[in-house]
PDB file of C-alpha atoms in Angstrom:
ATOM      1  CA  MET A   1      -1.076   8.640  16.505  1.00  0.00           C
ATOM      2  CA  ALA A   2      -2.621   6.461  13.290  1.00  0.00           C
ATOM      3  CA  ASP A   3      -3.334   8.056   9.732  1.00  0.00           C
ATOM      4  CA  PRO A   4      -6.819   8.477   9.149  1.00  0.00           C
ATOM      5  CA  ILE A   5      -6.721   7.381   5.587  1.00  0.00           C
ATOM      6  CA  GLU A   6      -4.296   4.221   5.811  1.00  0.00           C
ATOM      7  CA  GLU A   7      -7.321   3.291   8.741  1.00  0.00           C
ATOM      8  CA  SER A   8     -10.103   3.756   6.526  1.00  0.00           C
ATOM      9  CA  ALA A   9      -8.182   1.668   3.494  1.00  0.00           C
ATOM     10  CA  ALA A  10      -7.690  -0.888   5.831  1.00  0.00           C
ATOM     11  CA  ALA A  11     -11.113  -0.894   7.212  1.00  0.00           C
ATOM     12  CA  GLN A  12     -12.456  -0.582   3.433  1.00  0.00           C
ATOM     13  CA  ALA A  13      -9.897  -3.564   2.617  1.00  0.00           C
ATOM     14  CA  THR A  14     -11.935  -5.890   5.389  1.00  0.00           C
ATOM     15  CA  ALA A  15     -14.768  -5.086   4.001  1.00  0.00           C
ATOM     16  CA  VAL A  16     -14.340  -5.839   0.658  1.00  0.00           C
ATOM     17  CA  ALA A  17     -12.714  -9.436   2.055  1.00  0.00           C
ATOM     18  CA  GLN A  18     -16.028 -10.267   3.933  1.00  0.00           C
ATOM     19  CA  GLU A  19     -17.911  -9.550   1.182  1.00  0.00           C
ATOM     20  CA  ASP A  20     -15.977 -11.280  -1.628  1.00  0.00           C
ATOM     21  CA  PRO A  21     -12.987 -12.841  -0.693  1.00  0.00           C
ATOM     22  CA  ASN A  22     -11.860 -13.649  -4.272  1.00  0.00           C
ATOM     23  CA  LYS A  23     -11.475 -10.027  -4.725  1.00  0.00           C
ATOM     24  CA  LEU A  24      -8.221 -10.133  -1.410  1.00  0.00           C
ATOM     25  CA  THR A  25      -7.332 -13.123  -3.095  1.00  0.00           C
ATOM     26  CA  ASN A  26      -6.989 -11.916  -6.470  1.00  0.00           C
ATOM     27  CA  ALA A  27      -5.257  -8.781  -4.895  1.00  0.00           C
ATOM     28  CA  LYS A  28      -2.533 -10.827  -2.943  1.00  0.00           C
ATOM     29  CA  ILE A  29      -1.851 -12.778  -6.597  1.00  0.00           C
ATOM     30  CA  LEU A  30      -1.564  -9.581  -8.446  1.00  0.00           C
ATOM     31  CA  SER A  31       0.785  -7.844  -6.070  1.00  0.00           C
ATOM     32  CA  LYS A  32       2.802 -11.484  -6.359  1.00  0.00           C
ATOM     33  CA  LEU A  33       3.054 -10.936 -10.217  1.00  0.00           C
ATOM     34  CA  GLN A  34       3.849  -7.470  -9.789  1.00  0.00           C
ATOM     35  CA  GLU A  35       6.711  -8.153  -7.342  1.00  0.00           C
ATOM     36  CA  LEU A  36       7.619 -10.753  -9.950  1.00  0.00           C
ATOM     37  CA  PHE A  37       7.903  -9.597 -13.136  1.00  0.00           C
ATOM     38  CA  GLY A  38       7.271  -5.668 -12.625  1.00  0.00           C
ATOM     39  CA  GLU A  39       4.012  -3.552 -12.982  1.00  0.00           C
ATOM     40  CA  ALA A  40       4.713  -3.064 -17.121  1.00  0.00           C
ATOM     41  CA  SER A  41       4.064  -7.031 -17.668  1.00  0.00           C
ATOM     42  CA  PHE A  42       0.560  -6.994 -17.204  1.00  0.00           C
ATOM     43  CA  THR A  43      -1.892  -5.146 -18.666  1.00  0.00           C
ATOM     44  CA  ASP A  44      -5.770  -5.331 -19.245  1.00  0.00           C
ATOM     45  CA  VAL A  45      -6.454  -7.044 -15.350  1.00  0.00           C
ATOM     46  CA  GLU A  46      -9.747  -7.816 -14.623  1.00  0.00           C
ATOM     47  CA  GLU A  47     -11.611  -9.726 -12.561  1.00  0.00           C
ATOM     48  CA  PRO A  48     -14.384 -11.223 -14.535  1.00  0.00           C
ATOM     49  CA  TYR A  49     -16.617 -13.950 -12.199  1.00  0.00           C
ATOM     50  CA  GLY A  50     -13.961 -13.619  -9.847  1.00  0.00           C
ATOM     51  CA  LEU A  51     -11.512 -14.842 -11.845  1.00  0.00           C
ATOM     52  CA  LEU A  52      -8.274 -12.568 -12.082  1.00  0.00           C
ATOM     53  CA  THR A  53      -7.253 -12.236 -15.671  1.00  0.00           C
ATOM     54  CA  ALA A  54      -4.583 -10.321 -16.994  1.00  0.00           C
ATOM     55  CA  THR A  55      -2.732  -9.800 -20.206  1.00  0.00           C
ATOM     56  CA  THR A  56       0.710  -9.724 -20.967  1.00  0.00           C
ATOM     57  CA  THR A  57       3.210 -10.483 -23.915  1.00  0.00           C
ATOM     58  CA  ARG A  58       4.175 -13.598 -26.241  1.00  0.00           C
ATOM     59  CA  GLU A  59       7.589 -12.706 -25.468  1.00  0.00           C
ATOM     60  CA  ARG A  60       7.260 -12.283 -21.646  1.00  0.00           C
ATOM     61  CA  ILE A  61       4.449 -15.420 -21.476  1.00  0.00           C
ATOM     62  CA  HIS A  62       7.118 -18.096 -20.935  1.00  0.00           C
ATOM     63  CA  ASP A  63       8.862 -16.957 -18.582  1.00  0.00           C
ATOM     64  CA  ILE A  64       5.974 -15.887 -16.447  1.00  0.00           C
ATOM     65  CA  ILE A  65       4.282 -19.276 -17.072  1.00  0.00           C
ATOM     66  CA  GLN A  66       7.772 -20.941 -15.701  1.00  0.00           C
ATOM     67  CA  THR A  67       8.259 -19.094 -13.114  1.00  0.00           C
ATOM     68  CA  LEU A  68       4.790 -19.506 -11.494  1.00  0.00           C
ATOM     69  CA  ALA A  69       4.794 -23.438 -12.266  1.00  0.00           C
ATOM     70  CA  SER A  70       7.899 -23.322  -9.741  1.00  0.00           C
ATOM     71  CA  GLU A  71       7.260 -20.382  -7.594  1.00  0.00           C
ATOM     72  CA  GLN A  72       6.504 -22.062  -3.540  1.00  0.00           C
ATOM     73  CA  GLU A  73       3.798 -19.381  -2.891  1.00  0.00           C
ATOM     74  CA  LEU A  74       1.695 -19.091  -5.429  1.00  0.00           C
ATOM     75  CA  LYS A  75       2.084 -22.600  -6.766  1.00  0.00           C
ATOM     76  CA  MET A  76       0.301 -22.850 -10.213  1.00  0.00           C
ATOM     77  CA  HIS A  77       1.139 -26.520 -10.864  1.00  0.00           C
ATOM     78  CA  PHE A  78      -1.575 -27.174 -12.852  1.00  0.00           C
ATOM     79  CA  LEU A  79      -2.336 -25.861 -16.659  1.00  0.00           C
ATOM     80  CA  THR A  80      -5.904 -26.654 -16.949  1.00  0.00           C
ATOM     81  CA  THR A  81      -6.168 -24.895 -20.118  1.00  0.00           C
ATOM     82  CA  MET A  82      -5.092 -23.448 -22.912  1.00  0.00           C
ATOM     83  CA  CYS A  83      -6.470 -22.195 -26.373  1.00  0.00           C
ATOM     84  CA  GLY A  84      -6.506 -20.295 -29.350  1.00  0.00           C
ATOM     85  CA  ILE A  85      -8.634 -17.164 -30.078  1.00  0.00           C
ATOM     86  CA  HIS A  86      -9.118 -14.762 -33.251  1.00  0.00           C
ATOM     87  CA  TYR A  87     -10.621 -11.741 -33.311  1.00  0.00           C
ATOM     88  CA  PRO A  88     -10.359 -10.303 -36.815  1.00  0.00           C
ATOM     89  CA  GLU A  89     -11.681  -7.209 -36.131  1.00  0.00           C
ATOM     90  CA  ASN A  90      -8.072  -6.118 -33.777  1.00  0.00           C
ATOM     91  CA  GLU A  91      -5.721  -4.687 -36.553  1.00  0.00           C
ATOM     92  CA  GLY A  92      -2.347  -6.225 -35.349  1.00  0.00           C
ATOM     93  CA  GLN A  93      -3.478  -7.874 -32.375  1.00  0.00           C
ATOM     94  CA  GLU A  94      -5.746 -10.838 -33.977  1.00  0.00           C
ATOM     95  CA  LEU A  95      -4.669 -13.814 -33.228  1.00  0.00           C
ATOM     96  CA  GLY A  96      -3.954 -14.752 -29.191  1.00  0.00           C
ATOM     97  CA  MET A  97      -3.631 -17.314 -26.581  1.00  0.00           C
ATOM     98  CA  ILE A  98      -5.538 -18.132 -23.267  1.00  0.00           C
ATOM     99  CA  TYR A  99      -3.881 -19.915 -20.499  1.00  0.00           C
ATOM    100  CA  HIS A 100      -5.804 -21.200 -17.394  1.00  0.00           C
ATOM    101  CA  LEU A 101      -3.457 -21.601 -14.216  1.00  0.00           C
ATOM    102  CA  HIS A 102      -4.870 -23.665 -11.302  1.00  0.00           C
ATOM    103  CA  SER A 103      -3.030 -24.300  -7.578  1.00  0.00           C
ATOM    104  CA  LEU A 104      -4.425 -27.059  -6.415  1.00  0.00           C
ATOM    105  CA  VAL A 105      -2.959 -26.964  -3.479  1.00  0.00           C
ATOM    106  CA  ASN A 106      -4.202 -22.654  -2.567  1.00  0.00           C
ATOM    107  CA  ASN A 107      -7.608 -23.669  -4.630  1.00  0.00           C
ATOM    108  CA  VAL A 108      -6.331 -20.254  -7.032  1.00  0.00           C
ATOM    109  CA  ARG A 109      -6.991 -19.914 -10.624  1.00  0.00           C
ATOM    110  CA  LEU A 110      -5.015 -17.404 -13.067  1.00  0.00           C
ATOM    111  CA  ARG A 111      -6.414 -16.559 -16.388  1.00  0.00           C
ATOM    112  CA  LEU A 112      -3.176 -14.946 -18.942  1.00  0.00           C
ATOM    113  CA  LYS A 113      -3.931 -13.441 -22.264  1.00  0.00           C
ATOM    114  CA  ILE A 114      -1.759 -12.880 -25.177  1.00  0.00           C
ATOM    115  CA  PHE A 115      -2.203 -11.581 -28.531  1.00  0.00           C
ATOM    116  CA  PHE A 116      -0.632 -11.305 -31.686  1.00  0.00           C
ATOM    117  CA  PRO A 117      -1.011 -10.535 -35.200  1.00  0.00           C
ATOM    118  CA  ILE A 118      -1.879 -13.481 -37.839  1.00  0.00           C
ATOM    119  CA  ALA A 119       0.512 -12.086 -40.044  1.00  0.00           C
ATOM    120  CA  ASP A 120       3.285 -13.736 -37.246  1.00  0.00           C
ATOM    121  CA  PRO A 121       1.296 -16.446 -35.477  1.00  0.00           C
ATOM    122  CA  VAL A 122       4.805 -18.056 -33.749  1.00  0.00           C
ATOM    123  CA  VAL A 123       4.240 -18.436 -29.902  1.00  0.00           C
ATOM    124  CA  PRO A 124       6.953 -19.909 -27.535  1.00  0.00           C
ATOM    125  CA  THR A 125       5.837 -23.868 -26.580  1.00  0.00           C
ATOM    126  CA  LEU A 126       4.803 -24.541 -22.823  1.00  0.00           C
ATOM    127  CA  THR A 127       5.468 -28.320 -23.584  1.00  0.00           C
ATOM    128  CA  ASP A 128       9.016 -28.190 -21.046  1.00  0.00           C
ATOM    129  CA  VAL A 129       7.085 -26.733 -18.364  1.00  0.00           C
ATOM    130  CA  TYR A 130       3.812 -28.533 -18.312  1.00  0.00           C
ATOM    131  CA  ALA A 131       3.557 -31.580 -20.594  1.00  0.00           C
ATOM    132  CA  THR A 132      -0.523 -30.988 -20.913  1.00  0.00           C
ATOM    133  CA  ALA A 133       0.376 -28.517 -22.707  1.00  0.00           C
ATOM    134  CA  ASN A 134       1.678 -30.821 -25.628  1.00  0.00           C
ATOM    135  CA  TRP A 135      -1.967 -31.872 -26.843  1.00  0.00           C
ATOM    136  CA  MET A 136      -3.640 -28.230 -26.345  1.00  0.00           C
ATOM    137  CA  GLU A 137      -0.820 -26.460 -28.360  1.00  0.00           C
ATOM    138  CA  ARG A 138      -1.405 -28.970 -31.485  1.00  0.00           C
ATOM    139  CA  GLU A 139      -5.422 -28.136 -31.030  1.00  0.00           C
ATOM    140  CA  ALA A 140      -4.503 -24.524 -31.228  1.00  0.00           C
ATOM    141  CA  TYR A 141      -1.936 -25.284 -34.428  1.00  0.00           C
ATOM    142  CA  ASP A 142      -4.769 -27.259 -36.032  1.00  0.00           C
ATOM    143  CA  PHE A 143      -7.738 -24.770 -35.221  1.00  0.00           C
ATOM    144  CA  TYR A 144      -6.173 -21.210 -35.454  1.00  0.00           C
ATOM    145  CA  GLY A 145      -2.564 -22.068 -37.408  1.00  0.00           C
ATOM    146  CA  ILE A 146      -0.432 -20.614 -34.370  1.00  0.00           C
ATOM    147  CA  ILE A 147       2.876 -22.115 -34.636  1.00  0.00           C
ATOM    148  CA  PHE A 148       4.567 -23.123 -30.915  1.00  0.00           C
ATOM    149  CA  GLN A 149       7.730 -22.739 -31.239  1.00  0.00           C
ATOM    150  CA  GLY A 150       9.860 -25.768 -29.701  1.00  0.00           C
ATOM    151  CA  HIS A 151       7.110 -28.115 -30.156  1.00  0.00           C
ATOM    152  CA  PRO A 152       8.398 -31.665 -30.257  1.00  0.00           C
ATOM    153  CA  ASN A 153       5.301 -32.488 -32.457  1.00  0.00           C
ATOM    154  CA  LEU A 154       3.544 -29.671 -34.088  1.00  0.00           C
ATOM    155  CA  ILE A 155       1.032 -31.651 -36.452  1.00  0.00           C
ATOM    156  CA  ARG A 156      -2.922 -31.730 -36.911  1.00  0.00           C
ATOM    157  CA  ILE A 157      -4.581 -33.624 -34.206  1.00  0.00           C
ATOM    158  CA  LEU A 158      -7.887 -33.435 -35.392  1.00  0.00           C
ATOM    159  CA  ASN A 159      -8.605 -32.530 -38.596  1.00  0.00           C
ATOM    160  CA  VAL A 160      -7.081 -34.416 -41.743  1.00  0.00           C
ATOM    161  CA  GLU A 161      -3.545 -33.308 -42.419  1.00  0.00           C
ATOM    162  CA  ASP A 162      -3.880 -32.023 -46.469  1.00  0.00           C
ATOM    163  CA  MET A 163      -6.052 -28.916 -45.154  1.00  0.00           C
ATOM    164  CA  ASP A 164      -5.099 -25.596 -46.365  1.00  0.00           C
ATOM    165  CA  TYR A 165      -6.621 -23.414 -43.762  1.00  0.00           C
ATOM    166  CA  HIS A 166      -7.357 -23.070 -39.837  1.00  0.00           C
ATOM    167  CA  PRO A 167     -11.307 -23.543 -39.436  1.00  0.00           C
ATOM    168  CA  MET A 168     -11.876 -21.690 -36.335  1.00  0.00           C
ATOM    169  CA  ARG A 169     -10.048 -18.281 -37.757  1.00  0.00           C
ATOM    170  CA  ARG A 170     -13.172 -16.195 -39.092  1.00  0.00           C
ATOM    171  CA  GLU A 171     -12.235 -15.749 -42.272  1.00  0.00           C
ATOM    172  CA  TYR A 172     -16.018 -16.847 -43.974  1.00  0.00           C
ATOM    173  CA  PRO A 173     -19.194 -15.449 -43.519  1.00  0.00           C
ATOM    174  CA  LEU A 174     -22.038 -17.202 -41.037  1.00  0.00           C
ATOM    175  CA  GLU A 175     -24.126 -17.640 -44.207  1.00  0.00           C
ATOM    176  CA  ASP A 176     -24.294 -18.178 -47.745  1.00  0.00           C
ATOM    177  CA  GLY A 177     -24.663 -14.882 -49.681  1.00  0.00           C
ATOM    178  CA  THR A 178     -26.478 -16.885 -53.118  1.00  0.00           C
ATOM    179  CA  ARG A 179     -28.317 -18.898 -51.202  1.00  0.00           C
ATOM    180  CA  GLU A 180     -32.464 -18.024 -52.177  1.00  0.00           C
ATOM    181  CA  ASP A 181     -34.125 -20.829 -50.111  1.00  0.00           C
ATOM    182  CA  LYS A 182     -33.679 -18.150 -47.282  1.00  0.00           C
ATOM    183  CA  THR A 183     -35.292 -15.485 -48.830  1.00  0.00           C
ATOM    184  CA  ASP A 184     -37.841 -14.109 -46.673  1.00  0.00           C
ATOM    185  CA  LEU A 185     -39.496 -10.727 -46.830  1.00  0.00           C
ATOM    186  CA  PHE A 186     -41.073 -10.866 -43.927  1.00  0.00           C
ATOM    187  CA  PHE A 187     -38.352 -10.977 -41.567  1.00  0.00           C
ATOM    188  CA  GLY A 188     -36.400  -8.249 -43.327  1.00  0.00           C
ATOM    189  CA  ARG A 189     -33.936 -10.375 -45.366  1.00  0.00           C
TER     190      ARG A 189
END
């Protein structure tokens, strides 16, 4: 005799898959990730706009992405994007990196995030896994000051080399408070 709870769960999974096939695909990918790396390796798992997104640590990111690039079932052979992020209000995790991986064979995408303190902006390079990481890491270094340990040529890519700051960090006010030409009493300024 079949278990009614299992039948109900199977029926619910089928209904979800028919409603949104991405949810079933994402559940399979998440299951495979947890099988390969353990459930504790990923936090803040969500699916904004159907894109599976998980947060991990910078100590694990290289191993995870290297395994995903060579793993035969998921086939995440393409690094579409990696970019820096800065959240100054997150004390101890002000800086971060976002990695978008894509399996062209399975037409599946995965977004991984890592966060770390602004005082220690060192992350392992992915240039040994994906050649496309070279320029994207240089851009993140240039704009956010993230240092990629092991990068073959980590220099500024778009800004002048003698800049002593990183322009995408939110370290400056959006408006100049000393400007007098923006005083407008009708709009609450």
